[in-house]
Structures are given as structure tokens and as C-alpha cells.
Short mmCIF file of C-alpha atoms in Angstrom, two decimals:
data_model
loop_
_atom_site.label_atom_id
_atom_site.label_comp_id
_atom_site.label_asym_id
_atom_site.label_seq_id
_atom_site.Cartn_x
_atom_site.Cartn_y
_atom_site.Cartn_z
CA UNK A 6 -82.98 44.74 -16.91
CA UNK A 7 -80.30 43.02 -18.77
CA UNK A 8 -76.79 40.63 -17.61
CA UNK A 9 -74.15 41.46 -19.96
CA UNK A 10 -70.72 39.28 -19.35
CA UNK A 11 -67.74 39.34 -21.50
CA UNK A 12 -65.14 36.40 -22.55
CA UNK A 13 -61.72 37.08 -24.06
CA UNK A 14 -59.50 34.54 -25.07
CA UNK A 15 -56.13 35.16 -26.44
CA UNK A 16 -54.47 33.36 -29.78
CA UNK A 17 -51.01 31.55 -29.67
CA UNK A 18 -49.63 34.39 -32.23
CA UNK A 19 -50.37 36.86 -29.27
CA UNK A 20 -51.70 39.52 -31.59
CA UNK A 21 -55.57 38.59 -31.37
CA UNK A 22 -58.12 38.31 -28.95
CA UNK A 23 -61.68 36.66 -29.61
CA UNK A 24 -64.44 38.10 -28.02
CA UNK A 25 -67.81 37.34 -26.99
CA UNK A 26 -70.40 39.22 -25.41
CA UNK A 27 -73.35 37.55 -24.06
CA UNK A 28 -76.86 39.84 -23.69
CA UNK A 29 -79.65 38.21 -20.90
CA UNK A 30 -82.46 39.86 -20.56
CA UNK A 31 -84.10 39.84 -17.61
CA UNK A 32 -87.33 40.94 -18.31
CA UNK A 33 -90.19 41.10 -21.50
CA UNK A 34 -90.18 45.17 -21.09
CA UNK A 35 -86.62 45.16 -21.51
CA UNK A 36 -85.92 43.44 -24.87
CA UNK A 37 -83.89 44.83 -27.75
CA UNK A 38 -84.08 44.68 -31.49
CA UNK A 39 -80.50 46.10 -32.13
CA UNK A 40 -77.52 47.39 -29.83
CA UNK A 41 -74.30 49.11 -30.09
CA UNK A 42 -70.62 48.26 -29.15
CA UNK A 43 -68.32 50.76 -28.91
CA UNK A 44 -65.74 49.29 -30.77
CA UNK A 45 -62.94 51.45 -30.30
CA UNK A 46 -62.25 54.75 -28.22
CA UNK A 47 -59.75 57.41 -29.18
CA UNK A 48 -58.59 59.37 -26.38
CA UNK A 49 -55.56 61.94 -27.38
CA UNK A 50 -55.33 64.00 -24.14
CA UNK A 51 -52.31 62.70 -22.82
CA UNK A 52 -50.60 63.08 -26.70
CA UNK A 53 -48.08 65.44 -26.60
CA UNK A 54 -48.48 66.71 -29.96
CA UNK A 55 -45.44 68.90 -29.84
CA UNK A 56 -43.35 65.96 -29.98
CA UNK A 57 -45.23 63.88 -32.27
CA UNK A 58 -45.83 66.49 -34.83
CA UNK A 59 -44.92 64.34 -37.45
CA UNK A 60 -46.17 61.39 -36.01
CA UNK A 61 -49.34 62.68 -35.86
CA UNK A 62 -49.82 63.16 -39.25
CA UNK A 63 -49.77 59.06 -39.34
CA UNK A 64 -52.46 58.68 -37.14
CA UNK A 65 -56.06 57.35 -39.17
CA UNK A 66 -58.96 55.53 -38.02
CA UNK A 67 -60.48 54.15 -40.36
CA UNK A 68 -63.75 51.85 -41.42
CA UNK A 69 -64.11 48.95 -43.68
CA UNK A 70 -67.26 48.33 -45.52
CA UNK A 71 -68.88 45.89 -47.90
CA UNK A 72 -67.54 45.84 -51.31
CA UNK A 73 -64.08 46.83 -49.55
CA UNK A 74 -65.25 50.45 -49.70
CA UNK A 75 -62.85 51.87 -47.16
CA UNK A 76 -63.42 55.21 -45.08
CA UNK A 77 -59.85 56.90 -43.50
CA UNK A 78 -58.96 59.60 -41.75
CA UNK A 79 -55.57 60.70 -41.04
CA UNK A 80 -54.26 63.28 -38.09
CA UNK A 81 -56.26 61.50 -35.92
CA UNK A 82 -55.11 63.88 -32.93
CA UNK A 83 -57.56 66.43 -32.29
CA UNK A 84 -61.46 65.78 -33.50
CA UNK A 85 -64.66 68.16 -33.85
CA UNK A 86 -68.31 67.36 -34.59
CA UNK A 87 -67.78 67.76 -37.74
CA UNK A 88 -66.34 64.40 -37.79
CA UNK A 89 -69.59 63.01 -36.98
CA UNK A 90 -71.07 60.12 -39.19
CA UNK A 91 -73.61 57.58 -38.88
CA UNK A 92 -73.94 55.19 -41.75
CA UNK A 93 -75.86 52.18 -42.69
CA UNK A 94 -74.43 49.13 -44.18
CA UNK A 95 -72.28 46.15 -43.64
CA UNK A 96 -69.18 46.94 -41.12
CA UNK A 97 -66.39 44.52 -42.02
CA UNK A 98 -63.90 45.90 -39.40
CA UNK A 99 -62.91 49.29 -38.25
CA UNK A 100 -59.18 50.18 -36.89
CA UNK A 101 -56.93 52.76 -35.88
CA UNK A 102 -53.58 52.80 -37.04
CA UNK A 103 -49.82 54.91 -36.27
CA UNK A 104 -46.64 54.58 -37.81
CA UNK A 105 -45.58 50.86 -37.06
CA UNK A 106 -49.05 49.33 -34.76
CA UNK A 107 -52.46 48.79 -35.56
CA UNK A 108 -55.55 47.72 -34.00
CA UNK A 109 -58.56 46.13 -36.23
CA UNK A 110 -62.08 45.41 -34.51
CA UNK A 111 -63.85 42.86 -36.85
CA UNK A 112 -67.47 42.03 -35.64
CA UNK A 113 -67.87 38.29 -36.30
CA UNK A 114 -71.67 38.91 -36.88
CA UNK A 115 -74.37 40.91 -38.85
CA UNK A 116 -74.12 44.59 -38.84
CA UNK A 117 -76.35 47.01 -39.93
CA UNK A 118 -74.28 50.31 -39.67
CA UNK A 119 -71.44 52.15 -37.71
CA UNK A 120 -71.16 55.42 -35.98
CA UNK A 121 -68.34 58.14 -35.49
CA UNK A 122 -69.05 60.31 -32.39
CA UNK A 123 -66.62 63.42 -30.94
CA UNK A 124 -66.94 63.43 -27.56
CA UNK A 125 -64.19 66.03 -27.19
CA UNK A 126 -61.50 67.92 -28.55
CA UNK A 127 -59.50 64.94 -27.67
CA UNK A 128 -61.84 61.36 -27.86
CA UNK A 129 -63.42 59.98 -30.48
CA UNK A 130 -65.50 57.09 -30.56
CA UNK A 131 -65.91 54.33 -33.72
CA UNK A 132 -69.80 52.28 -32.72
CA UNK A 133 -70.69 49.17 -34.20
CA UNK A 134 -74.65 48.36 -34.67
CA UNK A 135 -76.12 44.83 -34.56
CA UNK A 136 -78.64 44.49 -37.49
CA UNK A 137 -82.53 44.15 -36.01
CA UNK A 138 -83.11 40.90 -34.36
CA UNK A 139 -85.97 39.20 -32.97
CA UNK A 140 -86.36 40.34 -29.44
CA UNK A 141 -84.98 36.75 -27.26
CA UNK A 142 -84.10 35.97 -24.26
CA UNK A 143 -80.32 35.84 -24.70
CA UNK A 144 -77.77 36.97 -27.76
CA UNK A 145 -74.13 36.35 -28.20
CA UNK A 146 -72.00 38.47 -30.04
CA UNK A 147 -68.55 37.80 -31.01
CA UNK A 148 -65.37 39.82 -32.21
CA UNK A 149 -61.95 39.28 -33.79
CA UNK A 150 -59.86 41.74 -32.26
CA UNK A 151 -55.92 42.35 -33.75
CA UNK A 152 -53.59 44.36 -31.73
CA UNK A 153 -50.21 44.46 -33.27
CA UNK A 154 -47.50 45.36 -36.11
CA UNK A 155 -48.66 47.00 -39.44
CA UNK A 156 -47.22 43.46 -41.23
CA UNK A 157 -48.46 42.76 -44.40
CA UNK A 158 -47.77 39.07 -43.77
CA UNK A 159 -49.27 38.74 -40.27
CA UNK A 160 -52.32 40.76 -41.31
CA UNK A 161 -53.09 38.74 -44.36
CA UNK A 162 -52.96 34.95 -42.66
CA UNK A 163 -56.29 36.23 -40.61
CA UNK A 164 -57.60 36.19 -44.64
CA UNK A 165 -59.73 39.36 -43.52
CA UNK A 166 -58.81 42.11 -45.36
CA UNK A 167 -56.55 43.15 -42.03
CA UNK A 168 -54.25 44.27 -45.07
CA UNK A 169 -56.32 46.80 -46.28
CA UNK A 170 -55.20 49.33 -43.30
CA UNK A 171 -51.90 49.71 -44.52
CA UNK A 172 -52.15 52.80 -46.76
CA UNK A 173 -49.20 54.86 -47.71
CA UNK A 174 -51.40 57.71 -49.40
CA UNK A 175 -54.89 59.40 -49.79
CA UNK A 176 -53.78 59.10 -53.46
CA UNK A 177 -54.40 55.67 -55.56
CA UNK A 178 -51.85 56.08 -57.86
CA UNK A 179 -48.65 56.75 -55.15
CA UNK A 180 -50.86 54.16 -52.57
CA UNK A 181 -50.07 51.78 -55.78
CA UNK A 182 -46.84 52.12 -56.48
CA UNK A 183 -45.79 52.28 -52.61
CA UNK A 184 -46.87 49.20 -52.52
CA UNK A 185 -45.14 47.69 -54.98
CA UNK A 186 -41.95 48.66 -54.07
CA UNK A 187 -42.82 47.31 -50.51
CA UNK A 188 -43.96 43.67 -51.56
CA UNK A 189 -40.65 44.16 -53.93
CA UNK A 190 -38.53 44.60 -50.91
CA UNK A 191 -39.67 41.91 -48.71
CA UNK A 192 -39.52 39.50 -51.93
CA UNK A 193 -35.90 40.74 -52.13
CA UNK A 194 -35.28 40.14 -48.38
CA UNK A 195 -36.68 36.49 -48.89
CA UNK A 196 -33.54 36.20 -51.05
CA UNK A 197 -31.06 38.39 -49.46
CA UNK A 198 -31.40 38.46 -45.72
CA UNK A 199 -30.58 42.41 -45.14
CA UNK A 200 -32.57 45.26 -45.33
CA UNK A 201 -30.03 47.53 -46.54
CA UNK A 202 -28.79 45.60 -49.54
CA UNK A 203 -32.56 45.44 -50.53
CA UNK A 204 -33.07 48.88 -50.41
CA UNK A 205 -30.27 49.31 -52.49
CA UNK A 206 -31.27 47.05 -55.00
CA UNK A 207 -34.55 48.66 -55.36
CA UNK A 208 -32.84 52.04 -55.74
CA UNK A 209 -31.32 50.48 -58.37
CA UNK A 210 -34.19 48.89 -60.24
CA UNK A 211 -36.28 52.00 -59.53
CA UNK A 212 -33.32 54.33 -61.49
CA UNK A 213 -32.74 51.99 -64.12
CA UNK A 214 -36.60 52.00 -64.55
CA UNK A 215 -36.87 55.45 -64.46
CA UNK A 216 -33.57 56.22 -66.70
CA UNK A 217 -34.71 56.16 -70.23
CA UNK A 218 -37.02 59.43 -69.28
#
């Protein structure tokens, strides 16, 4: 058989947790090359959709891989098998995301692939796979996890590419320029502590940018 024990220990910031599991093995028979963490589990059946219809529509899970070749999907509220997907390849994190929070897994070791798995209508599951390893005695396995705001600031001091789940559309070009006017705004707010008089000043630039067409 196998001992598996679990330590979590929360930052100062109290947005992330590191954790480390521990794999014993008991016994020669049962040695492992690789394993599998669920990561992160979607479960929707409580959602009351009719509510949230438009809040729904912000829901994505999404997976980070090497190269920052990032996987998303949105209305993350209902899934079906065709959702499936098993992929090989270096897992930098994967997250889930609604309209203000986030949560980012980010496996703090060697990966070899990553897994998305209905189980219902209403749960999905996001699997992380250790790359092969000699069979030993005892493996530890450590994780970054970040529960909190979608902040472009916060995400980017863990110098992960945390930042790279904010997305504001499936297209590049919008994505882009939604963006900009975001960095713009909290530059502006740096300067002018109130929201509203930066919005209006980006109106501003925006139509005086936009004027001679």
C-alpha cells in the first residue's frame, strides 16, 4: 500500500497556500512511476443559473502550458464529454476564474501532461500528471496554490504568469486593446486617486483618439 499526508501552509498576503504531498510506499509491489492530482474540481449543481445568466458567461477554466500556450473555456456551467482532453506536455498552472476571483493551481514540479474529465452535467475535473519517475520509496510533491482577486498587480508579484488568466476576449485583437485601456486606468489612478475621474479621462483620450476617423 501507500501513506499519503498533506501539508498546507498559508502566506502573509492570505491569497496563497503552499502545498506538499508526501507519497510512502509501503511495499515493492506497490510502487509508481507517475500519479495524478486532481488539481481542481468544478461542481455547478448548486449554481442557480437563472440568476447568474450573465455571470455565467464569465465562468472559464482554463490551462497553462509551456511556451505560454494557453487553453480556456468560458460558460463553465454545465459540461459534457465532449469536453474531454488528455494532453501531454509541460503544465505550468491551471485555474478557474468568474467575474472578480480566481483560483490558479501551479505544480511546483515536473509534469508530463494534464487531463479534463466530465463527471456530470454539473462537475468537471482539471488532473495534473507527475512525469515518470524512478519507482522509490517516498516522493514529495509540492504546489503553489492562489485563491483570490483577478488583480493584475497581486497576480504578477508571484512572477508566474498568474496574469495570464485575466482575459477579456476569445479575440486577440479586443483581448489587446482591453488591456491597454486597463493598465491605462490603473496608471491614471496612481495619479488621480478616483476611479471615476479615470474613467473619464480615458473616455476622453479614447474619443480624441478615435476622432479624426
Amino acid at each position: 500500500g501507500q501513506r499519503i499526508t498533506k501539508a498546507y501552509k498559508l502566506d502573509e498576503d492570505g491569497y496563497s497556500i503552499h502545498v506538499e504531498v508526501r507519497v510512502e510506499t509501503l511495499s515493492n509491489l506497490s510502487k509508481v512511476n507517475s500519479l495524478k492530482f486532481r488539481s481542481i474540481l468544478l461542481d455547478m449543481s448548486n449554481l442557480d443559473i437563472a440568476h447568474l445568466a450573465h455571470e455565467g458567461s464569465l465562468f472559464e477554466y482554463s490551462v497553462s502550458r509551456e511556451n505560454n500556450a494557453i487553453f480556456r473555456k468560458g460558460n463553465a456551467t454545465k459540461f459534457a464529454s465532449k469536453e474531454n482532453k488528455v494532453e501531454a506536455g509541460l503544465v505550468s498552472w491551471v485555474g478557474f476564474r468568474d467575474r472578480y476571483f480566481c483560483i490558479i493551481v501551479k505544480p511546483e514540479f515536473k509534469t508530463s501532461g494534464y487531463e479534463i474529465t466530465d463527471l456530470s452535467a454539473s462537475k468537471l475535473e482539471l488532473t495534473i500528471k507527475t512525469e515518470d519517475l524512478p519507482a522509490v520509496e517516498s516522493n514529495s510533491y509540492k504546489f503553489l496554490v492562489y485563491v483570490g482577486p483577478q488583480d493584475l498587480k497581486v497576480l504578477n508579484t508571484y512572477d508566474s504568469g498568474f496574469g495570464d488568466i485575466l482575459s477579456f476576449s476569445n479575440f486577440g485583437l479586443f483581448d489587446l486593446c482591453a488591456k491597454g485601456i486597463y493598465h491605462l486606468i490603473n496608471w491614471l489612478h496612481t495619479i488621480i486617486p478616483s476611479w471615476g475621474t479615470c474613467i473619464i479621462l480615458v473616455s476622453f483620450i479614447i474619443y480624441g483618439a478615435l476622432y479624426p476617423l
